[in-house]
Amino acid sequence: MPTADLILKNAKIITVDQKHPQAELVAVKDSRILFVGSNDHLGELQGYGTRVIDCAGKTVTPGFIDAHCHIFSNIRKMLNVDLSAPEIKSISDIRTAIKNQADRTPPGEWISATDYNEFTLVEKRHPTRWELDEVAPNNPVVLSHRSLHACVLNSKGLELAKITTETPEPQGGVIGRDVRTGEPNGLLIEMLAYIREQVLPRLSDGDLNRGIKLANQQYVSKGLTSLGDATYVNDMHRWQRYRHFKQANLLASRVYMMCGIDTIKEFRAAGMRWGHGDENLRLGAMKIVPSLMSGTLHPPREEMVQHILEAHRAGFQVAIHAVQSKLVEAVIGVYEEVKRQAPDFDAKRHRIEHCAECTPDLQLRLKQLGVLITTHPSFAYYSGDRYLATVAPEIIPHLYPLKSLQDNGLRLAAASDSPVVNNNPVMGIYGGVNRLTASGKKMSPEQAISVMDVLKMYTIEAAYHTHEENIKGSITPGKLADMVILNDDPANVPAEGIKDIKVEMTIIGGKIIWQI
């Protein structure tokens, strides 16, 4: 056996490999896992130059995979005015933060702020254009909602976006209006992507590099060794940006980059297929974000079926965004028709992203359909209080129903939807096991699952979602040496104590990328 480059010994290794679920030593050679077993093999694996780390009984797991996040939105969050709770409690607080930024921003330059949440504001409503005009009269302003599905612009921002009283409602979106005059009030629903891509100036190279450095530090400090960027506006320009980030060593985590109905055309025209790239950056699924905003499915059912069939026949995986039960049902119907027309439907492992409201009848159809589900175990903690206050009581038992979906044989991957919520996988494990909100209320506790089940969702199941289970997702000889060292074992601490577990070291490809 060759000698190792790196050895972790005296560890409690949770391999997530059914054949050898636990070990106490793992050895790495040339970015891959060489050996997994007992400390007795240390002598035969250690050679001159081998780095040996004594874990002193600490827990080692595969590197965490965030199956659905938004990296460029996270970069903007790092660079923009932060309007998140608990610091921001009111519209007055928002106005103060925007005024402070306006005081140091040249006239005419955009002011961007992120993460406001009307549910946590004392007013329980969105700000208006006029409230922003008063504190930033000389700058266009955009506030991005925590969900990334809404934003608020002031008057100068609306002017630059060419949104007026006469502007018709966009397909799949809504322009908020004064009920008396019909004049836009600044609130835009499902239009943030348009504002960011078509109206706001592109981030400069300097800002992008500064933002990705901050984001990278966040990712690796939380043990995130792989990221699924689920942004449907990802295009060839974004792909080149990611290549730059990788070549300049600005982003350590591996990236599976989705694209959209429109942007997939660029990649196909360039001769790029699904899976193009390598283990560090790979072209991923075609993402569709449909809506039922006006009661009508957009894109229309027939059009969605054709888009999916075309992508499927070109070899692409498809991932469809669906949150509310009516949209989940519509998406299931679309996939059922695609499966009827495509005998090899199962081969691409098509996905539904979120699948938040999923009643028993929908779960049975999903079971027959066999699509993969990307879900959010941490939402019970971060968004649970809002759900309990605003979602119909009869829906709560079927909101992110992890246990029911699992019992129906559906394969689940875990994700944060970052920057929508904190992307710490430890909090995902906590949320999936406890089903407690941030204020300590129970949210359908019958939907709780085990520590190991959630850990698999962040590792081997997330790898399965991208067809990469043969190269990552478990601590298995031959796979990429992506691992994290935790200061405690989440399976052996009281359930309430899971949230206090810390990542002490992150290893990607056998290299120590981050440590306390």
XYZ file of C-alpha atoms in Angstrom:
516
model
C 0.000 0.000 0.000
C 1.406 3.470 -0.862
C 2.124 5.908 1.935
C -0.398 8.651 2.581
C -0.123 12.418 2.201
C -2.522 13.003 5.099
C -3.829 10.788 7.881
C -6.575 11.500 10.413
C -6.248 9.128 13.358
C -8.037 8.553 16.687
C -11.213 9.883 15.109
C -14.849 8.915 15.309
C -15.409 8.650 11.569
C -18.987 8.570 10.308
C -18.311 7.362 6.782
C -21.922 7.405 5.460
C -20.827 4.237 3.665
C -23.224 1.367 4.421
C -20.502 -1.243 3.963
C -18.209 0.307 6.582
C -20.273 2.852 8.563
C -17.627 3.752 11.163
C -13.848 3.885 11.429
C -11.109 5.589 13.445
C -8.494 6.323 10.772
C -8.688 7.733 7.250
C -5.709 8.170 4.923
C -5.496 10.435 1.866
C -3.289 10.205 -1.221
C -3.315 12.591 -4.212
C -6.669 14.226 -3.313
C -8.448 10.869 -2.904
C -9.269 8.692 0.053
C -6.691 5.923 0.180
C -7.782 3.884 3.207
C -10.471 3.831 5.882
C -10.136 1.597 8.917
C -8.556 1.203 12.343
C -5.616 2.935 13.971
C -3.709 -0.352 13.711
C -2.864 0.504 10.084
C -1.112 3.777 10.913
C 2.397 2.301 10.598
C 1.922 0.915 7.106
C 0.339 4.155 5.823
C 2.652 6.718 7.381
C 5.813 7.657 5.550
C 8.296 10.485 5.307
C 6.332 13.666 4.725
C 2.957 12.246 5.780
C 0.996 14.762 7.830
C -0.759 13.032 10.723
C -3.571 14.749 12.612
C -4.618 13.300 15.963
C -8.365 13.943 16.157
C -8.464 12.920 19.831
C -11.873 11.319 19.499
C -13.509 14.120 17.531
C -16.032 13.351 14.817
C -15.160 13.237 11.112
C -17.878 13.254 8.452
C -17.909 13.622 4.677
C -17.798 17.232 3.535
C -21.198 18.898 3.554
C -23.005 19.545 0.264
C -25.516 22.399 -0.011
C -27.702 21.091 -2.834
C -29.489 24.376 -3.589
C -28.063 27.822 -2.935
C -27.417 31.095 -4.770
C -23.757 32.052 -4.729
C -23.940 35.365 -6.566
C -26.865 36.465 -4.389
C -24.713 35.587 -1.399
C -21.917 37.738 -2.857
C -24.378 40.637 -3.122
C -25.443 40.037 0.458
C -21.815 40.263 1.543
C -21.358 43.586 -0.291
C -24.749 45.232 0.260
C -26.492 46.951 3.151
C -27.711 44.232 5.530
C -31.391 44.601 6.478
C -31.781 41.281 8.275
C -33.309 40.656 11.675
C -32.756 41.003 14.567
C -30.891 44.273 13.997
C -33.580 45.598 11.651
C -36.917 45.672 13.460
C -38.937 48.309 11.621
C -39.282 50.316 8.430
C -37.772 53.175 10.411
C -34.652 51.012 10.900
C -34.567 50.309 7.154
C -34.846 54.017 6.392
C -32.005 54.793 8.807
C -29.754 52.161 7.200
C -30.511 53.465 3.690
C -29.962 57.090 4.737
C -26.604 56.208 6.270
C -25.584 54.550 2.993
C -26.936 57.454 0.918
C -24.858 59.919 2.928
C -21.681 58.200 1.667
C -22.828 57.285 -1.850
C -22.362 59.699 -4.787
C -25.629 60.956 -6.333
C -26.918 58.728 -9.119
C -25.201 55.542 -7.898
C -27.334 52.571 -6.906
C -27.836 51.639 -3.264
C -28.517 47.927 -2.829
C -29.723 46.321 0.379
C -30.640 42.719 1.122
C -32.586 40.471 3.462
C -35.468 42.624 4.630
C -38.404 40.555 5.879
C -41.791 42.177 6.404
C -42.804 39.426 8.848
C -40.154 40.511 11.357
C -40.900 44.239 10.974
C -43.228 45.825 13.527
C -45.329 47.210 10.664
C -45.782 43.730 9.128
C -45.612 45.178 5.613
C -43.176 46.019 2.832
C -41.621 49.499 2.632
C -42.857 51.775 -0.170
C -41.022 53.761 -2.834
C -42.018 57.013 -1.130
C -40.537 55.993 2.219
C -37.244 55.276 0.460
C -37.421 58.506 -1.571
C -37.410 60.552 1.630
C -34.061 59.165 2.823
C -32.349 58.638 -0.557
C -33.736 61.283 -2.938
C -30.619 61.367 -5.130
C -29.944 57.637 -5.559
C -31.790 54.715 -7.098
C -32.455 52.136 -4.360
C -33.327 48.439 -4.436
C -34.178 46.370 -1.364
C -34.088 42.594 -1.894
C -36.517 40.520 0.138
C -35.141 37.704 2.248
C -36.864 35.165 -0.023
C -35.314 36.612 -3.225
C -38.828 36.510 -4.713
C -39.606 40.191 -4.099
C -37.898 43.567 -4.032
C -38.730 47.225 -3.434
C -37.454 50.100 -5.593
C -37.634 53.803 -4.903
C -38.785 56.273 -7.555
C -35.369 56.674 -9.191
C -35.013 52.904 -9.287
C -38.431 52.468 -10.906
C -37.525 55.156 -13.436
C -34.343 53.321 -14.430
C -36.324 50.071 -14.634
C -38.842 51.867 -16.891
C -41.749 50.852 -14.642
C -44.623 53.354 -14.701
C -48.376 53.457 -14.189
C -48.788 52.289 -17.792
C -46.420 49.324 -17.484
C -48.392 46.052 -17.928
C -48.011 43.189 -15.484
C -45.076 40.994 -16.538
C -45.653 37.296 -17.138
C -45.119 35.446 -13.873
C -44.633 38.670 -11.886
C -46.590 41.417 -10.156
C -46.052 45.160 -9.912
C -47.384 46.449 -6.599
C -49.668 49.449 -7.083
C -51.498 52.093 -5.096
C -55.102 50.854 -4.890
C -56.524 54.302 -5.700
C -54.264 55.565 -8.477
C -52.697 52.410 -9.938
C -49.292 54.042 -9.527
C -46.453 51.571 -8.754
C -45.712 51.579 -5.008
C -42.198 50.106 -5.425
C -42.961 46.479 -4.580
C -42.120 43.999 -7.338
C -42.949 40.296 -7.025
C -40.860 37.703 -8.919
C -38.934 40.472 -10.689
C -35.675 40.616 -8.702
C -33.771 38.569 -11.288
C -34.846 41.020 -14.001
C -33.768 44.004 -11.886
C -30.394 42.484 -11.086
C -29.646 41.235 -14.584
C -31.186 43.957 -16.752
C -31.294 47.139 -14.659
C -28.538 47.154 -12.036
C -24.969 47.646 -13.260
C -22.842 44.517 -13.146
C -20.620 44.158 -10.130
C -17.069 45.240 -10.899
C -14.260 42.705 -10.977
C -12.938 44.160 -7.754
C -16.302 43.876 -5.997
C -16.790 40.322 -7.263
C -13.380 39.237 -6.039
C -13.933 40.901 -2.674
C -17.389 39.355 -2.337
C -16.352 35.827 -3.298
C -13.484 35.927 -0.803
C -15.994 36.736 1.954
C -18.423 34.097 0.725
C -15.665 31.486 0.434
C -14.635 32.082 4.033
C -18.238 31.554 5.082
C -18.618 28.342 3.092
C -15.450 26.614 4.231
C -15.876 27.659 7.873
C -19.187 25.770 7.838
C -17.764 22.657 6.223
C -19.402 23.220 2.843
C -17.162 21.411 0.393
C -19.684 21.417 -2.491
C -22.378 23.895 -3.562
C -25.299 23.517 -5.946
C -25.922 26.932 -7.482
C -29.626 26.807 -8.381
C -29.894 30.235 -10.007
C -31.882 30.082 -13.234
C -30.228 33.175 -14.751
C -26.783 31.548 -14.625
C -25.306 32.080 -18.083
C -22.006 31.764 -19.929
C -20.766 34.941 -18.237
C -21.382 33.341 -14.824
C -19.649 30.157 -15.971
C -16.568 32.183 -16.917
C -16.717 33.962 -13.561
C -16.710 30.633 -11.771
C -13.769 29.485 -13.843
C -11.921 32.637 -12.807
C -12.797 32.071 -9.135
C -11.423 28.539 -9.379
C -8.267 29.422 -11.286
C -7.514 32.285 -8.874
C -8.179 30.060 -5.831
C -10.915 32.426 -4.636
C -13.565 29.716 -4.171
C -12.544 26.394 -2.655
C -15.924 24.620 -2.595
C -16.870 22.567 -5.649
C -19.745 23.985 -7.729
C -22.588 22.333 -9.641
C -23.964 25.275 -11.658
C -27.530 25.141 -12.941
C -28.779 27.229 -15.864
C -32.233 28.278 -17.106
C -34.645 27.803 -20.008
C -33.118 30.777 -21.806
C -29.472 30.417 -20.805
C -29.227 26.699 -21.628
C -29.217 27.789 -25.277
C -25.833 29.494 -24.798
C -24.249 26.359 -23.412
C -25.696 24.066 -26.050
C -24.580 26.476 -28.803
C -21.071 26.295 -27.343
C -21.152 22.497 -27.508
C -21.441 22.124 -23.726
C -23.612 19.338 -22.367
C -24.921 18.571 -18.912
C -21.985 17.543 -16.714
C -19.475 19.588 -18.730
C -16.470 20.564 -16.638
C -14.747 18.630 -13.897
C -15.044 17.750 -10.224
C -14.427 21.390 -9.233
C -16.923 23.089 -11.567
C -19.642 21.242 -13.430
C -22.551 22.381 -15.616
C -25.719 21.205 -13.944
C -29.474 20.977 -14.366
C -31.766 23.247 -16.352
C -33.728 25.162 -13.705
C -37.348 26.241 -14.299
C -39.121 28.708 -12.008
C -42.829 28.520 -12.898
C -45.562 30.540 -11.215
C -49.293 30.545 -10.606
C -49.285 34.232 -9.728
C -52.380 35.027 -11.795
C -53.984 31.609 -11.342
C -52.545 30.434 -14.653
C -49.420 28.325 -14.927
C -46.508 30.209 -16.455
C -44.799 28.937 -18.512
C -47.923 27.117 -19.766
C -48.055 23.365 -19.181
C -47.523 22.407 -22.840
C -44.588 24.784 -23.154
C -42.962 23.424 -19.976
C -43.370 19.867 -21.206
C -41.625 20.739 -24.466
C -38.787 22.596 -22.697
C -38.209 19.617 -20.412
C -38.384 17.057 -23.200
C -35.889 19.050 -25.257
C -33.489 19.352 -22.307
C -33.973 15.690 -21.375
C -33.248 14.505 -24.912
C -30.149 16.707 -24.970
C -28.947 14.862 -21.855
C -29.737 17.524 -19.243
C -31.145 16.980 -15.801
C -34.100 19.304 -14.992
C -34.890 20.976 -11.658
C -38.247 22.731 -11.168
C -38.989 25.235 -8.409
C -42.297 24.599 -6.617
C -43.368 25.759 -3.155
C -47.151 25.977 -2.679
C -49.211 22.801 -3.041
C -51.063 23.964 -6.176
C -47.780 24.633 -7.941
C -46.304 21.352 -6.672
C -49.350 19.588 -8.119
C -48.970 21.384 -11.448
C -45.285 20.466 -11.634
C -46.065 16.831 -10.846
C -48.563 16.856 -13.694
C -45.952 18.281 -16.063
C -43.398 15.645 -15.066
C -45.996 12.870 -15.416
C -46.590 13.923 -19.022
C -42.852 14.113 -19.696
C -42.385 10.636 -18.254
C -45.185 9.340 -20.489
C -43.317 10.641 -23.541
C -39.774 9.789 -22.397
C -39.254 6.105 -21.544
C -35.793 6.852 -20.118
C -37.170 9.572 -17.816
C -35.714 8.023 -14.638
C -32.143 8.021 -15.959
C -31.640 11.779 -15.554
C -32.940 11.954 -11.953
C -35.056 15.050 -12.554
C -35.742 17.141 -9.462
C -38.286 19.304 -7.668
C -36.729 22.119 -5.675
C -38.358 23.000 -2.316
C -41.597 20.961 -2.627
C -42.635 22.814 0.531
C -46.370 22.107 0.771
C -46.761 18.430 -0.022
C -49.991 16.724 1.023
C -50.348 12.912 1.215
C -52.042 12.655 -2.191
C -49.175 14.554 -3.816
C -46.642 12.398 -2.011
C -48.215 9.264 -3.487
C -47.954 10.738 -6.989
C -44.347 11.697 -6.326
C -43.660 8.147 -5.197
C -44.939 6.845 -8.526
C -43.072 9.521 -10.446
C -39.740 8.880 -8.721
C -38.309 12.392 -9.020
C -35.767 13.679 -6.504
C -36.679 16.290 -3.884
C -34.367 19.064 -2.696
C -35.641 20.318 0.637
C -34.672 22.544 3.564
C -34.492 20.990 7.046
C -33.239 24.261 8.594
C -36.384 26.157 7.527
C -38.267 24.736 10.524
C -35.908 26.751 12.730
C -35.335 29.893 10.672
C -38.816 30.283 9.143
C -40.983 28.171 11.445
C -42.395 31.051 13.459
C -43.537 32.798 10.277
C -45.069 29.576 8.988
C -47.005 28.997 12.209
C -48.313 32.565 12.081
C -49.206 32.790 8.397
C -49.737 29.310 6.916
C -53.153 27.648 7.214
C -53.146 25.198 10.173
C -54.250 22.311 7.959
C -51.131 22.782 5.792
C -48.562 22.842 8.638
C -48.401 19.004 9.015
C -47.537 18.808 5.305
C -44.985 21.638 5.258
C -41.497 20.308 4.487
C -42.738 16.840 5.533
C -39.362 15.114 5.769
C -40.548 11.937 7.506
C -43.522 11.406 5.203
C -41.466 11.964 2.063
C -38.803 9.614 3.373
C -41.373 6.951 4.306
C -42.719 7.136 0.756
C -39.288 6.194 -0.563
C -38.398 9.588 -2.021
C -34.752 10.560 -2.107
C -34.112 13.872 -0.365
C -31.151 16.230 -0.538
C -30.681 19.026 1.997
C -30.117 22.648 1.091
C -30.151 26.111 2.630
C -31.412 28.196 -0.316
C -28.717 30.597 0.935
C -28.755 33.541 1.299
C -32.443 33.002 2.114
C -31.379 31.494 5.463
C -28.107 30.744 7.220
C -26.250 28.029 5.290
C -24.826 26.193 8.308
C -25.491 22.442 7.784
C -25.323 21.902 11.538
C -28.478 24.000 11.825
C -30.030 21.869 9.099
C -29.344 18.762 11.177
C -30.772 20.532 14.221
C -33.899 21.563 12.321
C -34.515 18.155 10.811
C -34.130 16.352 14.134
C -35.948 18.800 16.417
C -38.516 20.593 14.210
C -38.325 23.534 16.622
C -38.678 27.158 15.561
C -36.259 29.883 16.649
C -38.655 30.790 19.471
C -38.839 27.161 20.603
C -42.267 26.251 19.201
C -42.884 22.829 17.712
C -43.602 22.667 13.982
C -45.137 19.310 13.029
C -42.691 17.307 15.201
C -44.035 14.095 13.671
C -42.059 15.058 10.552
C -38.714 14.875 12.397
C -36.085 12.423 11.172
C -32.863 11.044 12.631
C -29.427 12.652 12.729
C -28.077 10.076 10.295
C -30.941 10.644 7.895
C -30.281 14.402 7.760
C -26.516 13.849 7.543
C -27.065 11.625 4.507
C -29.164 14.393 2.948
C -26.158 16.736 3.271
C -23.688 14.177 1.912
C -24.385 11.027 -0.103
C -27.953 11.963 -1.075
C -26.910 15.442 -2.215
C -24.162 13.789 -4.283
C -26.762 11.434 -5.765
C -28.839 14.456 -6.800
C -25.977 15.575 -9.070
C -25.043 12.044 -10.266
C -21.758 12.313 -8.321
C -22.285 9.667 -5.639
C -19.420 7.641 -7.100
C -16.869 10.385 -6.443
C -18.077 12.111 -3.250
C -20.640 12.082 -0.468
C -19.072 9.373 1.701
C -15.689 8.557 3.200
C -14.910 5.643 0.912
C -11.586 4.615 -0.652
C -11.253 6.087 -4.134
C -13.578 9.021 -3.557
C -12.540 12.647 -3.277
C -11.066 13.436 0.128
C -13.664 16.031 1.161
C -14.169 15.874 4.932
C -14.983 17.934 7.994
C -13.917 17.551 11.600
C -16.596 18.438 14.169
C -16.005 19.125 17.844
C -18.771 16.687 18.799
C -20.893 13.879 17.412
C -24.396 15.108 16.472
C -25.746 11.583 16.988
C -24.480 11.412 20.572
C -25.376 14.810 22.033
C -28.796 15.808 23.346
C -30.960 16.867 20.392
C -31.150 20.452 21.653
C -27.342 20.596 21.787
C -26.820 19.848 18.091
C -26.949 23.546 17.207
C -23.879 24.191 19.369
C -21.626 21.830 17.384
C -18.805 23.584 15.527
C -16.745 22.738 12.486
C -13.077 22.636 13.492
C -11.513 21.754 10.147
C -12.560 21.570 6.494
C -10.635 19.389 4.049
C -11.210 19.544 0.282
C -9.338 17.172 -1.990
C -7.068 16.169 0.870
C -5.986 19.768 1.545
C -6.776 21.556 4.776
C -8.705 24.575 3.525
C -9.882 25.966 6.855
C -9.399 25.308 10.552
C -10.134 27.019 13.826
